[in-house]
Amino acid sequence: MCGIVGYTGQEQAAPILLEGLSKLEYRGYDSAGIAVRNAGELPQLAKTAGKLHFLVEKTDGGKLLPGTCGIGHTRWATHGNPTVDNAHPHTSDNVIGVHNGIIENYAELREKLTDKGYRFYSQTDTEVIVKLVDYYYKKYGIGPIDAINRTMVRARGSYALALMFVDYPGEIYAARKESPLVLGTTRDASFLASDVPAILKYTRKVYYIENLQAARITPGRIQFFNLNGDEITLPAREIDWDASAAEKGGYEHFMLKEIHEQPRAVRDTVSSLADFSSTGLDNAFLRSVERIYMVACGSALHAGIAGQYVVERLCGIPVRVEFASEFRYRHLPMEKGTLVVVVSQSGETADSLAALRKAKEAGLPVLGIVNVMGSSIAREADYLIHTMAGPEISVATTKAYSAQLAALYILAVRTAMAKGTVSEEEGKYCLDEIAALPDKIGAVLENKKQLQWFATKIASDTDIFYIGRGLDYAVCLEGSLKMKEISYIHSEAYAAGELKHGTISLIEDNTVVIGVLTQEEVAEKTVSNMIECRSRGARLMVLAKEGIRVPDGLSDFVVRIPSVPDLFSASLAVVPLQLLGYYTSVNRGLDVDKPRNLAKSVTVE
Ligand code: G6P
């Protein structure tokens, strides 16, 4: 989703803004722009459609745009095509601004402003909000903060805004509702951005502006204001990871680096939960949980589906997994005794956040399993498990998913121990097996040449099916998503037993079918389903756990993962599927880390 940066200080702003935008590229975007100014001069703008390097070229790395104060933006198109006209910043007589989010009542506001004589040059909701600020500023002769506050009262939807006012050189104004925004200062400069990596080079001390708050940013100083215009104090937070964590570190792509970071991500997550009381979840509370709603989007939802199997097996309570986008609008029973678990890497996914709020409004306790500390979901959840994946840059998640799995296993084991559905000894055995996962993931990673080779065999295929049962089905969902999101090959995951009810009609000569076999109880049944596919011409790949029998001749391509208890096998089985997606994308010459149309953090509905 859109990325925002801002800088005011003593240096030339444009190169700093462009560098900051490059750190936000992972969020997904399709056009970019910056506006910079010096005192006494009007802001100068540069905008381009397409990737950021066009803007870098157009401005000679920013050198062509003088000025020590500026704002920049990468736009992920919502209202209007990804054209130069629609790219931000947008301007009005007195105000120039960038925006991330969606203004839901923009059509009505645009009409009103048109009646007042405003002309619009883009199709965006952003231009509407910039002109609305301008309208209040002029009409009431008020200062920037008051004009922004009036706008916040009038605008519906979500936004992070960075604005410059022609009459206030050297200053940037910011405001936020729902969409993320982080601010930071040094002795003589100040920064703002949609995410920490854009400003980490300059400062580790950051402020997270809250909903319906505004900020005035001057070199070396940031002031915060509430909706009444009163100045307020926000706590500074220290970022505990450094800029190198968000660099490629010698790997060709962030995704490959992050795949290799999984042993560390899982190990850190597991050790941080050794003292489980830090989550706020005590035994008395866990005993009172009678059912769970697991709510998330994308890969986090797939982690939730794996968690569902594990919790149901260990704790004997029903778990319902819901797309956050559905949960927020459906009318599920919200009974006492229900724990709502919201799983999210970014902690900012609009639907997941809305689901959290809906659950809280209904009086249900919410546990957030979140990777980004300080994010909205991390702040608003009643209980928090912080996954320790560290910053994840590749749009296609890998290490955060693995850390979510580990967190969910531990939640399941701790709940089961509290409820007495497993003995202390069984619980301890499970925790030891979870602690052993990082080394086993490391062993799976050693096998990557095999996947690299297989990827060359499927790179020009058009359809790939993933089949499995139980937890293997959960892994198939994630493997299939990895494949389609970065290789653009059509891919589907099926519970193997469902194939016969329709999908098998799609299997023809040479269709690729990947069967996952890690669950001892059901592996033979999946093998039968694979044979049925082969009989209809499919090319099979088998992903099987050590010890599970794969009939001779079933497939020329068998990938093995180390022995692991069935309950936790997803952590190992997903790794070859991530690598397969990765190498297939590389083979097809695609932009692995920034796949088309996708965003890392989906902050609009
Ligand atoms: C986007 C990302 C996915 C992610 C999903 C949920 O679609 O591309 O990788 O799984 O959002 O994001 P969250 O931050 O809530 O985990």
Coordinates of C-alpha atoms and ligand atoms in Angstrom, one line a residue:
M1 CA 0.0 0.0 0.0
C2 CA 1.1 3.6 -0.4
G3 CA 4.2 4.8 1.3
I4 CA 4.8 8.2 2.8
V5 CA 8.0 10.0 3.7
G6 CA 8.8 13.5 4.9
Y7 CA 11.9 15.3 5.9
T8 CA 12.7 18.8 7.2
G9 CA 16.2 19.8 8.2
Q10 CA 19.4 21.3 6.9
E11 CA 20.2 18.9 4.0
Q12 CA 18.8 18.8 0.5
A13 CA 15.5 16.9 1.1
A14 CA 14.9 15.2 -2.3
P15 CA 17.7 12.6 -2.1
I16 CA 16.7 11.7 1.4
L17 CA 13.0 11.4 0.4
L18 CA 13.9 9.2 -2.6
E19 CA 16.1 7.0 -0.4
G20 CA 13.3 6.8 2.2
L21 CA 10.8 5.8 -0.6
S22 CA 13.1 3.1 -1.8
K23 CA 12.9 1.5 1.7
L24 CA 9.1 1.5 1.4
E25 CA 9.1 -0.1 -2.1
Y26 CA 8.3 -3.4 -0.5
R27 CA 4.8 -2.1 0.4
G28 CA 3.8 -2.2 -3.2
Y29 CA 3.1 0.8 -5.5
D30 CA 2.7 1.8 -9.1
S31 CA 3.7 5.5 -9.2
A32 CA 5.7 7.9 -7.1
G33 CA 6.2 11.6 -6.4
I34 CA 7.9 14.2 -4.3
A35 CA 7.5 17.8 -3.4
V36 CA 10.3 19.9 -1.9
R37 CA 10.7 23.6 -1.0
N38 CA 13.0 26.2 0.4
A39 CA 11.8 29.1 2.6
G40 CA 10.3 31.9 0.5
E41 CA 9.8 29.6 -2.6
L42 CA 6.9 27.6 -3.7
P43 CA 7.2 23.8 -3.5
Q44 CA 8.5 22.0 -6.6
L45 CA 7.0 18.8 -7.7
A46 CA 8.2 15.7 -9.6
K47 CA 6.0 12.7 -10.3
T48 CA 6.3 9.6 -12.4
A49 CA 4.2 6.5 -13.2
G50 CA 5.8 3.1 -12.7
K51 CA 8.7 2.2 -10.6
L52 CA 10.7 4.6 -8.4
H53 CA 13.8 4.5 -10.6
F54 CA 11.9 6.7 -13.1
L55 CA 11.5 9.4 -10.5
V56 CA 15.1 9.0 -9.5
E57 CA 16.2 9.4 -13.1
K58 CA 13.9 12.3 -13.7
T59 CA 15.3 14.3 -10.7
D60 CA 18.9 13.0 -11.1
G61 CA 18.7 11.3 -7.8
G62 CA 16.9 14.3 -6.3
K63 CA 19.7 16.8 -7.1
L64 CA 17.5 18.7 -9.5
L65 CA 15.1 19.7 -6.8
P66 CA 16.5 22.1 -4.3
G67 CA 14.9 22.6 -0.9
T68 CA 15.4 21.3 2.7
C69 CA 11.8 20.4 3.4
G70 CA 9.7 17.9 1.5
I71 CA 7.3 15.1 1.3
G72 CA 7.3 12.0 -0.9
H73 CA 4.9 9.2 -1.8
T74 CA 4.7 5.8 -3.5
R75 CA 1.1 5.3 -4.6
W76 CA -0.8 2.0 -4.8
A77 CA -3.7 2.9 -7.0
T78 CA -7.2 2.8 -5.5
H79 CA -9.1 5.8 -7.0
G80 CA -8.0 6.2 -10.6
N81 CA -5.3 4.5 -12.7
P82 CA -1.6 4.7 -11.9
T83 CA -0.9 7.8 -14.0
V84 CA 1.2 10.9 -13.4
D85 CA -1.9 13.0 -12.8
N86 CA -3.1 10.6 -10.1
A87 CA 0.3 10.3 -8.5
H88 CA 0.8 12.2 -5.2
P89 CA 1.6 14.9 -4.0
H90 CA -1.6 16.7 -4.8
T91 CA -2.0 20.4 -4.5
S92 CA -4.4 23.2 -3.6
D93 CA -3.8 27.0 -3.4
N94 CA -2.2 26.8 0.1
V95 CA -1.6 23.2 0.7
I96 CA 0.3 20.3 -0.9
G97 CA -0.1 16.8 0.4
V98 CA 0.3 13.0 0.2
H99 CA -2.0 10.4 1.6
N100 CA -2.2 6.7 2.4
G101 CA -5.7 5.2 2.9
I102 CA -9.2 5.7 1.5
I103 CA -11.5 8.7 2.1
E104 CA -14.9 7.0 1.9
N105 CA -17.0 10.1 1.5
Y106 CA -14.7 11.7 -1.1
A107 CA -17.4 11.8 -3.8
E108 CA -19.7 13.9 -1.6
L109 CA -16.8 16.1 -0.5
R110 CA -15.6 16.6 -4.0
E111 CA -19.1 17.8 -5.1
K112 CA -19.2 20.2 -2.2
L113 CA -15.7 21.6 -3.0
T114 CA -16.6 21.8 -6.7
D115 CA -19.6 24.0 -5.8
K116 CA -17.2 26.2 -3.8
G117 CA -15.2 26.7 -6.9
Y118 CA -12.4 24.1 -6.6
R119 CA -11.2 22.4 -9.7
F120 CA -9.8 18.9 -9.6
Y121 CA -7.0 17.6 -11.8
S122 CA -7.0 13.9 -10.7
Q123 CA -9.4 11.1 -9.9
T124 CA -8.0 10.6 -6.4
D125 CA -9.6 10.9 -3.0
T126 CA -6.3 12.5 -1.9
E127 CA -6.8 15.6 -4.0
V128 CA -10.2 16.0 -2.3
I129 CA -8.7 15.8 1.2
V130 CA -5.9 18.2 0.4
K131 CA -8.5 20.7 -1.0
L132 CA -10.7 20.2 2.0
V133 CA -7.9 21.2 4.3
D134 CA -7.2 24.2 2.1
Y135 CA -10.9 25.1 2.2
Y136 CA -11.1 25.2 6.0
Y137 CA -7.7 27.0 6.2
K138 CA -8.9 29.8 4.0
K139 CA -12.5 30.0 5.0
Y140 CA -11.9 30.3 8.8
G141 CA -8.4 31.9 8.6
I142 CA -7.2 29.3 11.0
G143 CA -3.8 27.6 11.5
P144 CA -2.8 24.3 9.9
I145 CA -3.6 22.2 12.9
D146 CA -7.1 23.6 13.2
A147 CA -7.7 23.2 9.5
I148 CA -6.5 19.6 9.7
N149 CA -8.7 18.9 12.7
R150 CA -11.8 20.2 11.0
T151 CA -10.9 18.0 8.0
M152 CA -10.6 15.0 10.3
V153 CA -14.0 15.6 11.7
R154 CA -15.5 15.8 8.2
A155 CA -13.6 13.0 6.4
R156 CA -14.7 9.4 6.7
G157 CA -12.3 6.5 6.1
S158 CA -8.7 5.9 6.8
Y159 CA -5.7 8.1 6.2
A160 CA -2.1 9.0 7.0
L161 CA -1.5 12.5 5.7
A162 CA 1.6 14.6 5.3
L163 CA 1.0 18.2 4.3
M164 CA 3.0 21.3 3.6
F165 CA 1.4 24.7 3.8
V166 CA 2.7 27.4 1.5
D167 CA 2.7 30.0 4.4
Y168 CA 4.7 27.7 6.7
P169 CA 8.1 27.0 5.2
G170 CA 10.3 24.4 6.8
E171 CA 7.3 22.7 8.4
I172 CA 5.4 19.5 7.6
Y173 CA 2.0 18.7 9.2
A174 CA 0.8 15.1 9.7
A175 CA -2.4 13.4 10.7
R176 CA -3.6 9.9 11.0
K177 CA -6.6 7.6 11.3
E178 CA -6.1 3.9 10.9
S179 CA -3.2 4.1 8.4
P180 CA 0.3 3.8 9.9
L181 CA 2.6 6.7 10.4
V182 CA 5.8 6.9 12.4
L183 CA 7.8 10.0 13.2
G184 CA 11.3 10.6 14.5
T185 CA 13.8 13.4 15.2
T186 CA 17.5 14.0 15.3
R187 CA 19.2 17.2 16.8
D188 CA 18.5 19.2 13.7
A189 CA 16.1 17.3 11.5
S190 CA 12.8 15.6 11.6
F191 CA 11.3 12.7 9.7
L192 CA 8.1 10.9 9.1
A193 CA 7.3 7.7 7.2
S194 CA 4.8 4.9 6.8
D195 CA 7.3 2.5 8.3
V196 CA 10.4 2.4 10.3
P197 CA 13.0 1.3 7.7
A198 CA 12.6 4.6 5.8
I199 CA 14.0 6.6 8.8
L200 CA 16.0 4.1 10.7
K201 CA 19.3 5.3 9.1
Y202 CA 18.8 8.6 11.0
T203 CA 17.1 7.7 14.3
R204 CA 15.9 4.9 16.4
K205 CA 13.8 7.0 18.7
V206 CA 10.3 7.1 17.1
Y207 CA 6.8 8.2 17.9
Y208 CA 3.6 6.5 16.7
I209 CA 0.9 9.0 16.2
E210 CA -2.5 7.7 17.3
N211 CA -5.9 7.9 15.5
L212 CA -7.3 11.4 15.1
Q213 CA -4.1 13.1 16.2
A214 CA -2.1 15.6 14.3
A215 CA 1.6 16.7 14.4
R216 CA 3.6 19.7 13.5
I217 CA 7.1 18.8 12.3
T218 CA 10.0 21.2 12.3
P219 CA 13.7 20.6 12.1
G220 CA 14.6 18.7 15.3
R221 CA 11.2 19.1 16.9
I222 CA 7.8 17.4 16.7
Q223 CA 4.7 18.5 18.5
F224 CA 1.5 16.4 18.7
F225 CA -2.1 17.6 19.0
N226 CA -5.4 16.1 19.8
L227 CA -8.6 16.7 17.9
N228 CA -9.4 19.8 20.1
G229 CA -6.1 21.3 19.0
D230 CA -4.5 20.8 22.5
E231 CA -0.9 19.9 22.5
I232 CA -0.3 16.4 23.9
T233 CA 2.7 14.3 24.7
L234 CA 3.4 11.0 23.1
P235 CA 5.8 8.4 24.4
A236 CA 9.0 7.9 22.4
R237 CA 9.7 4.3 21.5
E238 CA 13.1 2.8 20.9
I239 CA 13.5 0.6 17.8
D240 CA 15.5 -2.5 18.9
W241 CA 16.6 -3.7 15.5
D242 CA 19.1 -2.0 13.2
A243 CA 19.0 -0.9 9.6
S244 CA 21.0 -4.0 8.4
A245 CA 18.0 -6.2 9.5
A246 CA 16.2 -4.5 6.6
E247 CA 19.0 -5.0 4.0
K248 CA 19.5 -7.9 1.7
G249 CA 22.8 -8.9 3.4
G250 CA 24.3 -10.5 0.3
Y251 CA 21.2 -12.4 -0.8
E252 CA 19.8 -11.8 -4.3
H253 CA 16.4 -11.1 -2.9
F254 CA 14.8 -10.2 0.5
M255 CA 12.6 -13.2 0.1
L256 CA 15.5 -15.6 -0.1
K257 CA 17.2 -13.9 2.9
E258 CA 14.0 -14.1 4.9
I259 CA 13.5 -17.8 4.1
H260 CA 17.0 -18.4 5.5
E261 CA 16.2 -16.3 8.6
Q262 CA 13.4 -18.7 9.6
P263 CA 15.4 -20.8 12.0
R264 CA 16.4 -17.6 13.9
A265 CA 12.8 -16.2 13.7
V266 CA 11.3 -19.3 15.1
R267 CA 14.1 -19.7 17.8
D268 CA 13.6 -16.1 19.0
T269 CA 9.8 -16.4 19.0
V270 CA 10.0 -19.7 21.0
S271 CA 12.5 -18.3 23.5
S272 CA 10.6 -15.1 24.0
L273 CA 7.6 -17.3 25.0
A274 CA 9.5 -19.4 27.5
D275 CA 8.0 -17.1 30.1
F276 CA 4.4 -17.3 28.8
S277 CA 3.0 -15.0 31.5
S278 CA 4.6 -12.1 29.5
T279 CA 1.6 -12.5 27.1
G280 CA -0.8 -11.7 29.9
L281 CA -2.5 -15.1 29.4
D282 CA -2.6 -16.8 32.8
N283 CA -3.8 -20.4 33.4
A284 CA -7.1 -19.3 34.9
F285 CA -7.9 -17.3 31.8
L286 CA -6.8 -20.1 29.5
R287 CA -8.9 -22.6 31.4
S288 CA -11.9 -20.4 30.8
V289 CA -11.5 -20.4 27.0
E290 CA -14.3 -22.6 25.5
R291 CA -13.8 -21.8 21.8
I292 CA -11.6 -19.7 19.6
Y293 CA -12.2 -17.5 16.6
M294 CA -9.0 -17.2 14.6
V295 CA -9.2 -14.1 12.4
A296 CA -6.6 -13.0 9.8
C297 CA -5.9 -12.4 6.2
G298 CA -3.5 -14.0 3.6
S299 CA -0.7 -16.1 5.0
A300 CA -1.6 -15.1 8.6
L301 CA -4.9 -16.8 7.9
H302 CA -3.1 -19.9 6.7
A303 CA -1.0 -19.9 9.9
G304 CA -4.4 -19.7 11.7
I305 CA -5.7 -22.7 9.9
A306 CA -2.6 -24.8 10.9
G307 CA -3.1 -23.4 14.4
Q308 CA -6.7 -24.6 14.3
Y309 CA -5.8 -28.2 13.8
V310 CA -3.2 -28.1 16.6
V311 CA -5.5 -26.3 19.1
E312 CA -8.4 -28.7 18.4
R313 CA -6.2 -31.7 18.7
L314 CA -4.4 -30.6 21.9
C315 CA -7.1 -28.6 23.7
G316 CA -10.3 -30.3 22.6
I317 CA -12.1 -27.0 22.0
P318 CA -13.6 -25.9 18.7
V319 CA -11.7 -23.3 16.6
R320 CA -13.2 -21.4 13.8
V321 CA -11.0 -19.7 11.3
E322 CA -12.4 -16.6 9.6
F323 CA -11.2 -14.3 6.9
A324 CA -11.1 -10.9 8.7
S325 CA -12.9 -9.3 5.8
E326 CA -15.8 -11.7 6.3
F327 CA -15.7 -11.8 10.1
R328 CA -16.1 -8.0 10.3
Y329 CA -19.5 -8.1 8.5
R330 CA -21.0 -11.4 9.5
H331 CA -23.2 -12.0 12.4
L332 CA -21.4 -14.8 14.3
P333 CA -22.5 -15.6 17.8
M334 CA -20.2 -13.7 20.2
E335 CA -20.6 -15.9 23.3
K336 CA -18.8 -15.6 26.5
G337 CA -15.9 -18.0 26.7
T338 CA -14.8 -17.2 23.2
L339 CA -11.2 -16.0 22.7
V340 CA -10.6 -14.1 19.4
V341 CA -7.1 -14.5 18.1
V342 CA -6.1 -12.0 15.5
V343 CA -2.9 -13.0 13.6
S344 CA -1.1 -10.3 11.6
Q345 CA 2.5 -9.7 10.6
S346 CA 2.1 -5.9 10.1
G347 CA -0.5 -5.3 12.8
E348 CA -2.1 -2.8 10.4
T349 CA -4.2 -4.9 8.1
A350 CA -7.4 -2.9 7.9
D351 CA -9.8 -5.9 7.9
S352 CA -7.9 -7.6 10.8
L353 CA -8.0 -4.4 12.8
A354 CA -11.7 -4.0 12.2
A355 CA -12.3 -7.6 13.2
L356 CA -10.4 -6.9 16.5
R357 CA -12.5 -3.9 17.2
K358 CA -15.7 -5.8 16.5
A359 CA -14.7 -8.5 18.9
K360 CA -13.8 -6.0 21.6
E361 CA -17.1 -4.1 21.1
A362 CA -18.9 -7.4 21.7
G363 CA -16.9 -7.8 24.9
L364 CA -14.8 -10.7 23.8
P365 CA -11.1 -10.8 24.8
V366 CA -8.7 -10.5 21.9
L367 CA -5.2 -12.0 21.6
G368 CA -3.0 -10.4 19.0
I369 CA -0.2 -12.4 17.4
V370 CA 1.7 -9.6 15.8
N371 CA 5.2 -9.1 14.3
V372 CA 5.4 -5.3 14.3
M373 CA 5.6 -3.8 17.8
G374 CA 3.8 -0.5 18.2
S375 CA 1.3 -1.4 15.4
S376 CA -2.4 -0.8 15.8
I377 CA -3.3 -4.4 16.5
A378 CA -0.4 -4.8 19.0
R379 CA -1.6 -1.7 20.8
E380 CA -5.3 -2.5 20.9
A381 CA -5.3 -6.2 21.6
D382 CA -6.0 -7.3 25.2
Y383 CA -3.2 -9.9 25.1
L384 CA -0.2 -9.9 22.9
I385 CA 2.2 -12.5 21.5
H386 CA 5.0 -10.7 19.7
T387 CA 6.4 -12.9 16.9
M388 CA 10.2 -12.2 16.7
A389 CA 10.6 -12.5 12.9
G390 CA 12.1 -9.0 12.7
P391 CA 11.4 -6.6 9.8
E392 CA 10.1 -8.5 6.8
I393 CA 10.5 -6.7 3.5
S394 CA 9.6 -9.2 0.8
V395 CA 5.9 -8.8 0.0
A396 CA 5.5 -12.6 0.1
T397 CA 5.8 -13.5 3.8
T398 CA 8.0 -16.4 4.9
K399 CA 9.7 -15.9 8.2
A400 CA 6.7 -14.1 9.8
Y401 CA 4.5 -17.0 8.8
S402 CA 6.9 -19.4 10.4
A403 CA 7.1 -17.4 13.6
Q404 CA 3.2 -17.2 13.7
L405 CA 3.1 -21.0 13.5
A406 CA 5.5 -21.4 16.4
A407 CA 3.5 -18.9 18.4
L408 CA 0.3 -20.7 17.7
Y409 CA 1.8 -24.1 18.7
I410 CA 2.9 -22.7 22.0
L411 CA -0.5 -21.1 22.6
A412 CA -2.1 -24.5 21.9
V413 CA 0.3 -26.4 24.2
R414 CA 0.0 -23.8 27.1
T415 CA -3.8 -23.8 26.8
A416 CA -3.9 -27.6 26.8
M417 CA -1.6 -27.7 29.9
A418 CA -3.8 -25.2 31.7
K419 CA -6.9 -27.1 30.8
G420 CA -5.3 -30.4 31.7
T421 CA -6.1 -31.9 28.2
V422 CA -2.5 -32.8 28.1
S423 CA -0.4 -33.9 31.1
E424 CA 2.6 -31.8 32.3
E425 CA 4.9 -34.4 30.8
E426 CA 3.2 -34.4 27.4
G427 CA 3.2 -30.6 27.4
K428 CA 6.9 -30.5 28.1
Y429 CA 7.5 -33.0 25.4
C430 CA 5.6 -30.8 22.9
L431 CA 7.5 -27.7 24.0
D432 CA 10.8 -29.5 23.6
E433 CA 9.8 -30.6 20.1
I434 CA 8.9 -27.0 19.2
A435 CA 12.2 -25.8 20.5
A436 CA 13.9 -28.4 18.2
L437 CA 12.2 -27.0 15.1
P438 CA 14.7 -24.3 14.2
D439 CA 17.5 -26.8 13.7
K440 CA 15.3 -29.0 11.6
I441 CA 14.2 -26.0 9.5
G442 CA 17.9 -25.3 9.0
A443 CA 18.3 -28.9 7.7
V444 CA 15.5 -28.5 5.2
L445 CA 17.2 -25.3 3.9
E446 CA 20.3 -27.3 3.0
N447 CA 18.2 -29.2 0.4
K448 CA 17.4 -26.2 -1.7
K449 CA 19.3 -27.3 -4.9
Q450 CA 16.7 -30.0 -5.4
L451 CA 13.9 -27.4 -5.3
Q452 CA 15.9 -25.1 -7.6
W453 CA 16.1 -27.9 -10.1
F454 CA 12.4 -28.8 -9.9
A455 CA 11.5 -25.1 -10.3
T456 CA 13.1 -25.1 -13.8
K457 CA 10.8 -28.0 -14.7
I458 CA 7.6 -26.2 -13.8
A459 CA 8.5 -22.6 -14.6
S460 CA 6.5 -22.6 -17.9
D461 CA 3.5 -24.5 -16.5
T462 CA 0.2 -22.7 -16.3
D463 CA -1.5 -24.6 -13.4
I464 CA -0.2 -26.2 -10.2
F465 CA -2.4 -28.0 -7.7
Y466 CA -1.3 -28.7 -4.1
I467 CA -3.1 -31.5 -2.3
G468 CA -3.0 -32.8 1.3
R469 CA -5.2 -33.7 4.2
G470 CA -5.4 -32.2 7.7
L471 CA -2.4 -30.1 8.5
D472 CA -1.0 -31.0 5.1
Y473 CA -3.9 -29.1 3.6
A474 CA -3.1 -26.1 5.7
V475 CA 0.5 -26.2 4.4
C476 CA -0.8 -26.6 0.8
L477 CA -2.8 -23.4 1.2
E478 CA 0.3 -21.5 2.0
G479 CA 2.5 -23.2 -0.6
S480 CA 0.0 -22.5 -3.3
L481 CA -0.3 -18.9 -2.2
K482 CA 3.5 -18.5 -2.4
M483 CA 3.5 -19.9 -5.9
K484 CA 0.7 -17.8 -7.3
E485 CA 1.7 -14.5 -5.7
I486 CA 5.2 -14.4 -6.9
S487 CA 5.3 -16.6 -10.0
Y488 CA 1.8 -15.6 -11.4
I489 CA 1.1 -19.3 -12.2
H490 CA -2.4 -20.2 -11.5
S491 CA -2.4 -22.5 -8.4
E492 CA -4.9 -24.0 -6.0
A493 CA -4.7 -25.9 -2.8
Y494 CA -7.2 -28.7 -2.2
A495 CA -8.1 -30.9 0.7
A496 CA -7.1 -34.1 -1.1
G497 CA -10.4 -35.7 -0.3
E498 CA -12.3 -33.0 -2.0
L499 CA -10.6 -33.4 -5.4
K500 CA -13.2 -35.9 -6.6
H501 CA -16.0 -33.5 -6.1
G502 CA -15.1 -31.3 -9.0
T503 CA -11.5 -30.3 -9.3
I504 CA -10.2 -33.5 -10.7
S505 CA -11.9 -32.5 -13.9
L506 CA -9.1 -30.0 -14.3
I507 CA -6.4 -32.6 -14.2
E508 CA -5.1 -33.5 -17.7
D509 CA -1.9 -34.5 -19.3
N510 CA 1.1 -32.9 -17.6
T511 CA -0.9 -30.9 -15.0
V512 CA 1.5 -30.5 -12.0
V513 CA 0.1 -31.9 -8.7
I514 CA 2.1 -31.5 -5.5
G515 CA 1.1 -33.9 -2.8
V516 CA 2.1 -33.2 0.8
L517 CA 2.5 -36.2 3.1
T518 CA 3.5 -35.5 6.6
Q519 CA 0.4 -36.7 8.6
E520 CA 0.8 -40.4 9.3
E521 CA -2.9 -40.9 9.9
V522 CA -4.0 -39.7 6.5
A523 CA -0.8 -40.0 4.3
E524 CA -2.0 -43.2 2.5
K525 CA -5.3 -41.6 1.6
T526 CA -3.5 -38.7 0.0
V527 CA -1.3 -41.1 -1.9
S528 CA -4.4 -42.7 -3.3
N529 CA -5.6 -39.3 -4.4
M530 CA -2.3 -38.6 -6.0
I531 CA -2.4 -41.9 -7.9
E532 CA -5.9 -40.9 -9.2
C533 CA -4.4 -37.7 -10.5
R534 CA -1.5 -39.6 -12.1
S535 CA -3.9 -41.9 -13.8
R536 CA -5.3 -38.8 -15.5
G537 CA -2.0 -37.7 -16.8
A538 CA -0.7 -35.5 -13.9
R539 CA 3.0 -35.0 -13.2
L540 CA 3.5 -35.5 -9.5
M541 CA 5.8 -34.0 -6.9
V542 CA 5.8 -35.5 -3.4
L543 CA 6.8 -33.7 -0.3
A544 CA 7.0 -36.3 2.5
K545 CA 8.2 -36.6 6.0
E546 CA 11.0 -39.0 6.8
G547 CA 9.4 -42.3 7.7
I548 CA 6.3 -41.9 5.6
R549 CA 6.2 -44.5 2.9
V550 CA 6.1 -43.2 -0.6
P551 CA 5.2 -46.1 -3.0
D552 CA 8.0 -46.8 -5.5
G553 CA 7.5 -45.1 -8.8
L554 CA 4.8 -42.7 -7.4
S555 CA 6.9 -39.8 -8.6
D556 CA 10.3 -39.0 -10.0
F557 CA 10.5 -36.1 -7.7
V558 CA 10.4 -36.7 -4.0
V559 CA 11.4 -34.1 -1.4
R560 CA 12.0 -35.3 2.2
I561 CA 11.7 -33.3 5.4
P562 CA 13.2 -34.5 8.7
S563 CA 11.1 -36.5 11.2
V564 CA 9.0 -34.3 13.4
P565 CA 5.7 -34.8 15.4
D566 CA 2.8 -34.6 13.0
L567 CA 1.4 -31.7 14.9
F568 CA 4.3 -29.4 14.1
S569 CA 5.3 -30.7 10.7
A570 CA 3.9 -27.6 8.9
S571 CA 6.9 -25.7 10.1
L572 CA 9.2 -27.9 8.0
A573 CA 6.9 -28.8 5.1
V574 CA 6.3 -25.1 4.2
V575 CA 10.0 -24.4 3.6
P576 CA 10.4 -26.4 0.4
L577 CA 7.2 -24.9 -0.9
Q578 CA 8.5 -21.4 -0.2
L579 CA 11.7 -22.2 -2.0
L580 CA 9.8 -23.7 -4.9
G581 CA 7.7 -20.5 -5.3
Y582 CA 10.8 -18.4 -5.0
Y583 CA 12.9 -20.3 -7.6
T584 CA 10.0 -20.5 -10.0
S585 CA 9.6 -16.7 -9.8
V586 CA 13.3 -16.3 -10.4
N587 CA 13.2 -18.7 -13.4
R588 CA 10.4 -16.6 -14.9
G589 CA 12.4 -13.5 -14.4
L590 CA 9.9 -11.8 -12.2
D591 CA 10.2 -9.2 -9.5
V592 CA 10.2 -11.6 -6.6
D593 CA 10.2 -9.2 -3.7
K594 CA 7.6 -6.8 -5.2
P595 CA 5.1 -8.9 -7.2
R596 CA 2.6 -7.0 -9.3
N597 CA -0.6 -5.6 -7.8
L598 CA 0.3 -6.8 -4.3
A599 CA 1.0 -4.8 -1.1
K600 CA 2.9 -5.9 2.0
S601 CA 0.6 -4.2 4.3
V602 CA -3.0 -3.9 3.2
T603 CA -4.3 -0.9 5.1
V604 CA -7.5 -0.4 3.2
E605 CA -10.6 -2.6 3.0
Ligands
G6P1 C1 -0.9 -9.0 2.4 C2 0.5 -9.6 2.4 C3 0.5 -11.0 2.9 C4 -0.1 -11.1 4.3 C5 -1.5 -10.4 4.3 C6 -1.9 -10.2 5.8 O1 -1.7 -9.6 1.5 O2 1.0 -9.6 1.0 O3 1.8 -11.6 2.9 O4 -0.2 -12.4 4.7 O5 -1.5 -9.1 3.7 O6 -1.1 -9.2 6.3 P1 -0.7 -9.2 7.9 O7 0.2 -8.0 8.0 O8 -2.0 -8.9 8.6 O9 -0.2 -10.5 8.3

